[in-house]
Short mmCIF file of C-alpha atoms and ligand atoms in Angstrom, two decimals:
data_model
loop_
_atom_site.label_atom_id
_atom_site.label_comp_id
_atom_site.label_asym_id
_atom_site.label_seq_id
_atom_site.Cartn_x
_atom_site.Cartn_y
_atom_site.Cartn_z
CA MET A 1469 96.42 90.46 121.48
CA GLY A 1470 95.07 87.90 119.36
CA GLY A 1471 95.18 86.56 115.34
CA ILE A 1472 91.96 86.05 113.37
CA PHE A 1473 91.87 84.12 109.95
CA GLY A 1474 89.86 83.81 107.23
CA ILE A 1475 89.62 81.24 103.81
CA THR A 1476 87.41 81.15 100.69
CA ARG A 1477 88.43 77.75 98.69
CA LYS A 1478 86.98 76.05 95.58
CA HIS A 1479 86.89 72.61 97.73
CA ASP A 1480 86.48 72.09 101.66
CA CYS A 1481 88.46 74.58 103.35
CA VAL A 1482 88.86 72.98 106.78
CA HIS A 1483 92.18 71.53 106.95
CA ASP A 1484 94.09 75.00 105.92
CA LEU A 1485 91.65 76.74 108.02
CA PHE A 1486 92.49 74.64 111.16
CA TYR A 1487 96.31 74.67 110.46
CA GLY A 1488 96.54 78.60 109.28
CA THR A 1489 94.57 79.62 112.51
CA ASP A 1490 96.84 77.23 114.95
CA TYR A 1491 99.96 79.25 113.38
CA LEU A 1492 98.30 82.45 115.01
CA SER A 1493 98.66 80.78 118.44
CA HIS A 1494 101.83 82.81 119.39
CA LEU A 1495 99.44 85.74 119.35
CA GLY A 1496 96.99 84.60 122.39
CA THR A 1497 96.07 82.17 124.80
CA LYS A 1498 92.50 82.53 126.29
CA ARG A 1499 90.20 80.82 123.67
CA GLY A 1500 90.23 79.53 120.25
CA GLY A 1501 87.66 78.74 117.71
CA LEU A 1502 86.58 77.96 113.95
CA ALA A 1503 83.44 78.21 112.35
CA VAL A 1504 82.53 76.83 108.51
CA ALA A 1505 79.76 78.50 106.30
CA GLY A 1506 78.89 75.20 104.64
CA SER A 1507 75.38 74.75 102.08
CA ASP A 1508 72.47 76.27 104.41
CA THR A 1509 74.56 76.27 107.33
CA PHE A 1510 77.13 78.02 110.23
CA THR A 1511 78.91 75.50 112.26
CA SER A 1512 81.29 76.82 114.38
CA ARG A 1513 83.42 75.25 117.34
CA VAL A 1514 85.31 77.02 120.29
CA HIS A 1515 87.56 76.12 123.08
CA LEU A 1516 89.31 77.31 126.00
CA LEU A 1517 93.28 77.67 125.80
CA GLU A 1518 94.59 77.73 129.08
CA SER A 1519 95.34 74.56 129.83
CA SER A 1520 95.97 73.19 126.39
CA TYR A 1521 96.97 73.94 122.90
CA PHE A 1522 94.70 74.88 119.93
CA ARG A 1523 95.32 72.00 117.88
CA THR A 1524 94.64 69.59 120.87
CA LYS A 1525 91.42 71.22 121.58
CA LEU A 1526 90.06 71.65 118.15
CA GLU A 1527 91.40 68.46 116.32
CA PRO A 1528 88.69 66.24 117.85
CA ASP A 1529 86.00 68.99 116.23
CA LEU A 1530 87.33 68.70 112.69
CA LYS A 1531 84.82 65.68 111.43
CA ASP A 1532 82.15 68.15 112.59
CA LEU A 1533 83.28 70.97 110.19
CA LYS A 1534 82.15 71.37 106.35
CA GLY A 1535 82.56 74.06 103.99
CA ASN A 1536 84.27 76.65 101.63
CA ILE A 1537 84.37 79.47 103.73
CA GLY A 1538 85.76 79.36 107.12
CA LEU A 1539 87.26 81.91 110.25
CA GLY A 1540 89.07 81.30 112.77
CA ALA A 1541 90.96 83.09 115.99
CA ILE A 1542 92.97 82.66 118.49
CA SER A 1543 91.42 85.14 121.37
CA ASP A 1544 92.95 87.22 124.52
CA THR A 1545 89.07 88.63 124.68
CA ASP A 1546 86.26 86.53 123.87
CA SER A 1547 84.76 83.15 122.68
CA GLN A 1548 84.96 83.28 118.82
CA PRO A 1549 83.69 82.56 115.87
CA LEU A 1550 80.39 84.11 116.95
CA THR A 1551 77.26 83.61 114.48
CA PHE A 1552 74.21 86.12 114.04
CA TYR A 1553 71.12 86.05 112.58
CA SER A 1554 70.13 89.40 111.28
CA HIS A 1555 68.48 91.52 108.44
CA LEU A 1556 71.78 91.10 106.50
CA GLY A 1557 71.42 87.58 106.54
CA SER A 1558 73.40 84.94 108.78
CA PHE A 1559 77.06 85.92 109.74
CA SER A 1560 80.28 84.75 111.83
CA LEU A 1561 82.71 87.32 113.14
CA VAL A 1562 85.94 87.11 114.61
CA THR A 1563 87.39 90.61 115.96
CA VAL A 1564 90.75 91.45 117.46
CA GLY A 1565 91.96 94.81 118.74
CA ARG A 1566 90.55 96.94 122.00
CA ILE A 1567 87.39 98.75 122.09
CA THR A 1568 88.56 101.22 125.16
CA ASN A 1569 84.34 102.79 124.89
CA ILE A 1570 82.66 99.36 125.23
CA ASP A 1571 80.90 100.16 127.89
CA GLU A 1572 79.59 103.47 126.07
CA LEU A 1573 78.61 101.48 123.12
CA ALA A 1574 76.76 98.64 125.48
CA ALA A 1575 74.48 101.42 127.44
CA GLU A 1576 73.76 103.22 124.18
CA ALA A 1577 72.32 99.80 122.72
CA GLY A 1578 70.49 99.11 126.01
CA LYS A 1579 68.50 102.09 125.19
CA TYR A 1580 67.25 100.42 122.23
CA ARG A 1581 66.48 97.41 124.27
CA TYR A 1582 69.31 95.05 122.78
CA THR A 1583 69.86 92.33 124.47
CA PHE A 1584 74.01 90.76 124.73
CA ASN A 1585 74.80 86.96 126.26
CA ARG A 1586 76.20 87.53 129.37
CA SER A 1587 80.06 86.58 129.23
CA SER A 1588 81.28 84.84 132.59
CA ALA A 1589 83.36 87.86 133.57
CA GLY A 1590 80.08 89.43 133.47
CA LYS A 1591 81.12 91.96 131.02
CA VAL A 1592 79.65 92.58 126.68
CA ARG A 1593 81.91 90.75 124.37
CA PRO A 1594 83.82 92.92 121.66
CA THR A 1595 82.65 90.63 118.95
CA GLU A 1596 78.87 91.54 120.08
CA ILE A 1597 79.65 94.91 120.07
CA ILE A 1598 80.81 94.90 116.59
CA ALA A 1599 78.16 92.99 115.33
CA MET A 1600 75.75 94.73 117.16
CA LEU A 1601 76.94 97.73 114.82
CA LEU A 1602 77.09 96.18 111.77
CA SER A 1603 73.78 95.06 112.12
CA ARG A 1604 71.96 98.41 113.16
CA GLU A 1605 72.88 99.41 109.46
CA ASN A 1606 71.50 98.46 106.08
CA SER A 1607 74.51 96.85 104.32
CA PHE A 1608 77.59 95.48 105.81
CA GLU A 1609 79.75 98.22 104.08
CA ASP A 1610 77.76 100.51 105.57
CA GLY A 1611 78.19 98.65 109.45
CA ILE A 1612 82.09 98.80 108.65
CA ARG A 1613 81.93 102.30 108.75
CA ALA A 1614 79.66 102.72 111.47
CA VAL A 1615 82.38 100.41 113.26
CA HIS A 1616 85.43 102.85 112.11
CA ALA A 1617 83.26 105.78 113.11
CA ARG A 1618 81.50 104.72 116.66
CA VAL A 1619 84.70 102.69 118.08
CA LYS A 1620 87.48 103.94 119.98
CA GLY A 1621 90.80 102.26 120.35
CA SER A 1622 91.30 99.48 117.25
CA CYS A 1623 89.39 96.64 115.77
CA SER A 1624 90.48 94.84 112.84
CA PHE A 1625 87.62 91.67 112.01
CA ILE A 1626 86.42 89.22 109.67
CA ILE A 1627 82.88 88.61 108.49
CA MET A 1628 81.74 85.43 106.76
CA THR A 1629 78.86 84.86 104.83
CA GLU A 1630 77.68 82.40 103.00
CA LYS A 1631 79.00 83.91 99.50
CA GLY A 1632 82.51 85.25 101.19
CA LEU A 1633 84.61 87.34 103.88
CA TYR A 1634 84.98 91.12 104.15
CA GLY A 1635 88.09 91.42 105.65
CA CYS A 1636 88.45 94.69 107.62
CA ARG A 1637 90.97 96.62 108.72
CA ASP A 1638 91.18 98.50 111.44
CA LEU A 1639 90.63 102.60 110.84
CA LEU A 1640 94.17 103.66 111.40
CA GLY A 1641 95.89 100.32 110.67
CA ARG A 1642 97.17 99.59 114.60
CA THR A 1643 96.92 95.60 113.41
CA PRO A 1644 97.90 94.05 110.37
CA LEU A 1645 95.41 91.82 107.92
CA THR A 1646 97.06 90.25 105.12
CA LEU A 1647 95.51 88.75 102.01
CA GLY A 1648 96.97 85.37 100.18
CA CYS A 1649 96.22 83.11 97.61
CA LYS A 1650 96.69 79.67 96.78
CA PRO A 1651 97.78 79.21 93.24
CA GLY A 1652 95.52 76.83 91.14
CA ALA A 1653 95.74 75.10 87.62
CA SER A 1654 96.37 78.54 86.16
CA SER A 1655 98.12 81.56 87.46
CA SER A 1656 94.90 83.42 86.71
CA ASP A 1657 92.89 81.02 88.30
CA PRO A 1658 93.77 80.74 91.99
CA GLU A 1659 92.20 77.88 94.10
CA GLY A 1660 91.84 79.89 97.36
CA TRP A 1661 92.29 83.13 99.50
CA VAL A 1662 92.92 83.56 102.87
CA LEU A 1663 93.09 86.48 105.42
CA SER A 1664 95.33 86.38 108.50
CA SER A 1665 96.79 88.51 111.01
CA GLU A 1666 99.94 87.21 110.14
CA SER A 1667 101.49 86.11 106.74
CA SER A 1668 103.70 83.29 108.48
CA ALA A 1669 100.26 81.22 108.81
CA PHE A 1670 100.63 80.91 104.54
CA TYR A 1671 103.55 79.17 103.23
CA ASN A 1672 102.78 75.89 104.87
CA VAL A 1673 98.62 75.58 104.34
CA GLY A 1674 100.04 76.54 100.31
CA PHE A 1675 99.44 80.36 100.18
CA GLU A 1676 101.39 83.21 99.18
CA THR A 1677 101.13 86.55 100.32
CA VAL A 1678 99.02 88.94 98.17
CA ARG A 1679 99.30 92.11 100.06
CA ASP A 1680 98.62 93.67 103.22
CA LEU A 1681 95.29 96.04 103.52
CA GLY A 1682 95.62 99.45 103.67
CA PRO A 1683 94.47 101.22 107.29
CA GLY A 1684 90.38 101.41 107.18
CA GLU A 1685 90.22 99.01 103.88
CA ALA A 1686 87.55 96.63 103.70
CA ILE A 1687 87.55 93.92 100.75
CA PHE A 1688 85.23 91.18 99.75
CA VAL A 1689 86.59 87.70 99.43
CA THR A 1690 84.67 84.96 97.69
CA PRO A 1691 86.01 81.27 96.27
CA ASP A 1692 86.73 83.32 93.04
CA GLY A 1693 88.26 86.48 93.52
CA TRP A 1694 88.27 89.66 95.60
CA GLU A 1695 87.52 93.23 95.23
CA THR A 1696 87.92 96.34 97.43
CA ARG A 1697 84.60 97.51 99.29
CA ILE A 1698 86.15 100.67 101.15
CA ALA A 1699 89.08 102.03 100.17
CA PRO A 1700 91.94 102.41 102.37
CA GLY A 1701 92.57 105.44 104.36
CA ASN A 1702 96.08 107.70 103.82
CA LYS A 1703 96.53 107.74 107.90
CA MET A 1704 98.33 104.26 109.42
CA GLN A 1705 99.57 103.86 113.11
CA ILE A 1706 100.37 100.55 113.09
CA CYS A 1707 101.87 99.11 116.19
CA SER A 1708 105.73 99.29 116.60
CA PHE A 1709 105.61 96.57 119.47
CA LEU A 1710 104.65 93.87 116.08
CA TRP A 1711 108.50 94.17 115.49
CA VAL A 1712 109.91 94.05 118.78
CA TYR A 1713 107.68 91.57 120.29
CA TYR A 1714 104.96 89.87 119.10
CA GLY A 1715 105.61 89.09 115.60
CA TYR A 1716 106.66 85.84 114.49
CA PRO A 1717 110.18 86.00 113.18
CA SER A 1718 109.10 85.10 109.58
CA ALA A 1719 106.01 87.86 109.50
CA CYS A 1720 106.36 90.63 107.11
CA TYR A 1721 103.98 93.63 108.34
CA GLU A 1722 104.03 96.64 105.33
CA GLY A 1723 106.85 94.87 103.80
CA VAL A 1724 108.94 94.66 106.93
CA ASN A 1725 110.04 91.03 107.80
CA VAL A 1726 110.06 90.71 111.60
CA GLU A 1727 113.42 89.11 112.12
CA ASP A 1728 115.31 91.05 109.80
CA SER A 1729 113.78 94.31 111.71
CA ARG A 1730 115.27 92.43 114.91
CA TYR A 1731 119.15 92.34 113.76
CA ARG A 1732 118.52 96.09 112.66
CA CYS A 1733 117.45 96.87 116.08
CA GLY A 1734 120.62 94.50 118.04
CA ALA A 1735 122.88 95.92 115.73
CA ALA A 1736 121.41 99.64 116.23
CA LEU A 1737 122.23 98.88 120.36
CA ALA A 1738 125.82 97.61 119.53
CA ALA A 1739 126.44 100.56 117.27
CA GLU A 1740 126.18 102.38 120.63
CA ASP A 1741 127.44 100.26 123.14
CA ASN A 1742 131.74 99.71 124.04
CA VAL A 1743 131.04 97.38 126.66
CA GLU A 1744 133.47 94.47 127.19
CA VAL A 1745 131.84 91.22 127.35
CA ASP A 1746 133.08 87.94 126.75
CA PHE A 1747 129.87 86.83 124.53
CA VAL A 1748 125.67 87.85 123.67
CA GLY A 1749 123.17 86.00 124.55
CA GLY A 1750 119.30 86.49 124.05
CA ILE A 1751 116.07 85.60 126.03
CA PRO A 1752 113.93 83.40 124.47
CA ASP A 1753 112.16 84.08 122.18
CA SER A 1754 111.85 87.43 120.69
CA GLY A 1755 115.32 88.43 122.41
CA ILE A 1756 117.37 86.14 120.27
CA GLY A 1757 116.89 88.30 117.23
CA HIS A 1758 117.82 91.13 118.68
CA ALA A 1759 120.93 89.13 120.31
CA VAL A 1760 121.76 87.84 117.13
CA GLY A 1761 122.20 91.41 115.20
CA TYR A 1762 123.94 92.73 118.72
CA ALA A 1763 126.58 89.51 118.21
CA ASN A 1764 126.90 90.10 114.64
CA TYR A 1765 127.85 93.89 114.55
CA ARG A 1766 130.23 93.75 117.53
CA ARG A 1767 131.58 90.60 116.12
CA LEU A 1768 131.16 88.99 119.45
CA PRO A 1769 130.41 85.18 119.97
CA TYR A 1770 126.79 84.47 120.31
CA GLY A 1771 125.68 81.76 123.05
CA ARG A 1772 122.83 80.55 124.59
CA PRO A 1773 123.36 80.75 128.61
CA LEU A 1774 119.26 80.30 129.32
CA VAL A 1775 117.70 77.85 127.24
CA LYS A 1776 113.93 76.95 126.16
CA TYR A 1777 112.80 73.63 127.62
CA THR A 1778 110.65 73.32 124.00
CA PRO A 1779 108.84 70.17 124.41
CA THR A 1780 106.88 71.10 127.12
CA TRP A 1781 106.79 75.26 126.72
CA PRO A 1782 107.01 75.77 123.19
CA ARG A 1783 104.83 78.96 123.74
CA SER A 1784 105.59 82.25 124.11
CA PHE A 1785 102.49 83.42 125.43
CA MET A 1786 101.46 83.03 129.04
CA PRO A 1787 98.07 82.19 130.58
CA GLN A 1788 96.08 84.83 131.71
CA ASN A 1789 96.87 84.54 135.37
CA GLN A 1790 99.78 86.74 136.77
CA GLU A 1791 100.97 84.16 139.18
CA SER A 1792 100.57 81.36 136.57
CA ARG A 1793 102.42 83.50 133.76
CA ASP A 1794 105.49 83.83 136.56
CA LEU A 1795 105.36 80.59 136.93
CA VAL A 1796 105.71 79.72 133.14
CA ALA A 1797 108.40 81.85 132.56
CA LYS A 1798 110.34 80.60 135.34
CA MET A 1799 110.13 76.84 134.80
CA LYS A 1800 110.62 77.02 131.07
CA LEU A 1801 114.02 78.36 130.95
CA ILE A 1802 116.95 76.26 131.83
CA PRO A 1803 120.21 77.96 132.92
CA ASN A 1804 123.57 76.24 130.97
CA ARG A 1805 125.74 76.98 133.72
CA ALA A 1806 129.14 75.63 131.71
CA LEU A 1807 128.35 78.86 129.83
CA ILE A 1808 127.57 80.90 132.35
CA GLN A 1809 130.30 80.62 135.37
CA ASP A 1810 132.91 83.39 135.50
CA LYS A 1811 131.61 85.24 132.08
CA ARG A 1812 130.58 88.70 131.16
CA ILE A 1813 127.02 88.38 129.39
CA ALA A 1814 125.65 91.04 127.40
CA PHE A 1815 122.00 89.96 127.37
CA LEU A 1816 119.16 91.28 124.61
CA ASP A 1817 115.61 91.35 125.59
CA ASP A 1818 112.73 92.88 123.80
CA SER A 1819 111.14 95.03 126.52
CA ILE A 1820 110.99 95.25 130.31
CA VAL A 1821 107.58 95.65 131.14
CA ARG A 1822 106.91 94.82 135.04
CA GLY A 1823 110.41 93.57 135.58
CA THR A 1824 109.59 90.16 137.30
CA GLN A 1825 110.58 88.15 134.33
CA LEU A 1826 113.75 89.59 134.02
CA LYS A 1827 114.57 90.10 138.06
CA ASP A 1828 114.26 86.24 138.02
CA ASN A 1829 116.33 85.87 134.90
CA VAL A 1830 119.41 88.19 136.14
CA LYS A 1831 119.29 86.31 139.75
CA VAL A 1832 119.38 82.61 138.01
CA LEU A 1833 122.23 84.11 135.91
CA TYR A 1834 124.14 85.47 138.83
CA GLN A 1835 123.21 82.04 141.00
CA GLN A 1836 125.05 80.19 138.03
CA GLY A 1837 127.96 82.28 138.20
CA ALA A 1838 127.93 84.93 135.90
CA LYS A 1839 130.45 87.73 136.58
CA GLU A 1840 129.00 90.18 135.11
CA VAL A 1841 125.64 90.69 133.40
CA HIS A 1842 125.04 93.91 131.06
CA ILE A 1843 121.28 94.15 129.65
CA ARG A 1844 120.00 95.90 126.71
CA ILE A 1845 116.63 96.29 125.52
CA ALA A 1846 115.48 96.29 122.21
CA CYS A 1847 113.03 99.21 122.65
CA PRO A 1848 112.56 102.47 124.98
CA THR A 1849 111.69 102.47 128.53
CA LEU A 1850 107.84 101.71 128.77
CA VAL A 1851 105.99 104.43 130.47
CA TYR A 1852 102.57 105.30 129.08
CA PRO A 1853 99.94 101.79 128.89
CA CYS A 1854 98.67 100.72 125.43
CA PRO A 1855 95.30 102.42 124.95
CA PHE A 1856 94.67 100.79 121.22
CA LEU A 1857 95.60 96.90 121.66
CA ASN A 1858 94.99 94.23 124.69
CA PHE A 1859 98.59 94.10 124.83
CA SER A 1860 98.52 92.15 128.19
CA PRO A 1861 95.79 92.53 131.00
CA ALA A 1862 98.63 92.88 133.71
CA ARG A 1863 99.84 96.18 131.72
CA SER A 1864 98.32 98.81 134.32
CA ALA A 1865 99.87 102.08 134.24
CA LEU A 1866 101.46 101.80 137.98
CA GLU A 1867 102.96 98.03 137.00
CA LEU A 1868 105.08 99.69 134.14
CA MET A 1869 108.77 100.13 135.47
CA GLY A 1870 109.55 102.75 133.97
CA LEU A 1871 106.65 104.59 135.58
CA LYS A 1872 107.48 103.17 138.68
CA ALA A 1873 110.99 104.26 138.54
CA ILE A 1874 109.81 108.06 137.89
CA PHE A 1875 107.43 108.00 140.71
CA ALA A 1876 109.90 106.58 142.88
CA LEU A 1877 112.32 109.43 141.77
CA GLU A 1878 109.64 112.30 141.85
CA GLY A 1879 106.93 111.09 143.99
CA LYS A 1880 103.44 110.51 143.29
CA GLU A 1881 102.74 113.48 141.17
CA GLY A 1882 105.18 111.80 138.61
CA LYS A 1883 105.81 115.05 136.95
CA ASP A 1884 108.30 115.82 134.05
CA ILE A 1885 107.54 112.27 132.54
CA GLU A 1886 108.16 114.14 129.03
CA ARG A 1887 111.96 114.58 130.13
CA TYR A 1888 112.01 110.95 131.37
CA VAL A 1889 110.91 109.88 127.68
CA ASN A 1890 113.77 111.87 126.46
CA SER A 1891 116.71 109.96 125.94
CA ALA A 1892 119.14 113.16 125.34
CA ASP A 1893 117.81 114.40 129.28
CA PRO A 1894 119.66 113.97 131.78
CA LYS A 1895 116.69 112.59 133.86
CA ASN A 1896 116.36 109.79 131.34
CA ALA A 1897 119.43 108.59 132.62
CA GLU A 1898 118.51 109.09 136.15
CA MET A 1899 115.64 106.60 135.81
CA VAL A 1900 117.85 104.16 133.79
CA GLU A 1901 120.16 104.19 136.81
CA TRP A 1902 117.09 103.38 138.76
CA ILE A 1903 115.90 100.49 137.16
CA ARG A 1904 119.48 99.18 136.69
CA GLY A 1905 119.76 99.43 140.72
CA GLN A 1906 116.49 97.27 141.36
CA PHE A 1907 118.46 94.22 139.19
CA GLN A 1908 121.88 94.43 140.49
CA LEU A 1909 122.84 95.03 136.82
CA SER A 1910 126.10 95.38 135.69
CA SER A 1911 124.85 97.70 133.25
CA LEU A 1912 121.98 98.51 131.52
CA LYS A 1913 120.41 100.57 128.06
CA PHE A 1914 117.51 100.68 126.53
CA GLN A 1915 117.13 101.60 122.96
CA ARG A 1916 116.46 105.24 121.83
CA LEU A 1917 113.42 105.60 120.18
CA ASP A 1918 114.84 107.07 116.58
CA ASN A 1919 116.62 104.23 116.75
CA LEU A 1920 114.17 101.79 117.12
CA VAL A 1921 112.07 103.42 114.40
CA LYS A 1922 114.86 103.52 111.63
CA ALA A 1923 115.45 99.39 112.81
CA ILE A 1924 111.82 98.83 111.74
CA GLY A 1925 112.37 100.89 108.48
CA LEU A 1926 109.02 102.48 107.99
CA PRO A 1927 108.20 106.59 108.56
CA LYS A 1928 107.46 107.44 112.13
CA GLN A 1929 104.68 108.86 111.27
CA GLN A 1930 103.24 105.58 110.04
CA LEU A 1931 104.21 104.10 113.40
CA CYS A 1932 102.55 104.18 116.64
CA THR A 1933 104.82 104.89 119.27
CA HIS A 1934 102.66 105.56 122.17
CA CYS A 1935 104.26 103.34 124.75
CA TRP A 1936 107.07 105.14 124.67
CA ASP A 1937 106.70 108.29 124.17
CA GLY A 1938 102.55 109.12 124.65
CA SER A 1939 102.38 110.55 121.03
CA SER A 1940 99.34 109.71 119.43
CA PHE A 1941 96.40 110.32 116.75
CA GLY A 1942 93.11 109.68 115.66
CA ASN A 1943 91.17 107.36 117.86
S1 SF4 B 1091 100.34 101.64 122.58
FE1 SF4 B 1091 102.05 100.38 122.41
S2 SF4 B 1091 101.41 98.09 122.39
FE2 SF4 B 1091 99.86 99.79 121.76
S3 SF4 B 1091 99.51 99.74 119.69
FE3 SF4 B 1091 101.14 101.79 120.11
S4 SF4 B 1091 102.70 100.55 120.05
FE4 SF4 B 1091 101.29 98.84 119.87
#
């Protein structure tokens, strides 16, 4: 997915920019970068992150960066921040989201003989497309409106000029963007302002949450304050997966804390379950919050039969290459036979995407002597691939375990998908049973969508639930 960060301070911002951006590292794996606006220069540094961590890669560059306005990105798409010279003045840009009509927009730009950098993948970079849409207009505000009007999918972004930052949330608020401030000498005179994909980046660098931007809202932030430049819209479709899987436990989106919502998810599964087990465990990392909620609700012991080897495998996301991802997933978890042998275990996981990791984990549990393995999944069966975010490059429709099951049961046409995603329909039970059989589980249950929505706590119409029910509105 990726994360973006922007900061304006009355003093040099590089220390806070560096650590604040680093706290978005769980959101992406491909590239990371920083840019600062100094007195008359823009300086940026960008690195590949697939072989090392953001802090390790960027730390040697800090001596070259000076300024009181800065941008940072952890990206799963392109090299960011990028800096541009245009009739609107110099600006740097970071983006997060997915532009599904990027080829159409690039072809249209070609008609005007617009030139893009050629990326190593031979594709036009999303950040360049956004820069092109911005710089064709008479002001940044008009450019932001043009992005909202033209981009299909979703794109939140931060523009850095030498005067300040434009923080722009995507039109339907699928990705979050939160404003924070650093208290100054008096409460009416903050020392700095920050914009971030996640509020969990704030506390340790001395910032406090002010508020989330609304869907489609754009604000302009300087070291002295901020003002709304484009008012928020009244339709929101924030990604539900932020609470199920992506989000860091301490983050809040729309006022709803991630860890708290995972406890409610686990409790909702527990409320409809009476399987007899010896204890409850969770697949690290996000499965743990769901497991704690489940165990607490049923007053069952919580244990850690699979432990993550944090000294060298601290990240929850994986490299881009699927083989490397599978290897990392296997190597980072160590089973504890002393807890597993002869035990009946309820195991909570956030979701089943392709099922590869679950298959490996279940195999390990049986090899370590588990008597029964009961898997409980915090969300419904994934059937529809995400058209709005870069959820995972490997997530093509046919790889989704839910679709695999439907094709296996229905033949190639995969008809009656609506019946399969309805948890009250017998076809849904057939699909779950097919998946259970693939993993040789003692039992398998998925969260019902209405219970997931209740656990998040926002009205259904404000949440994107497309992954599970195919619903969507807007673009
Ligand atoms: S389709 Fe799924 S991953 Fe994509 S925005 Fe909607 S809920 Fe999130």
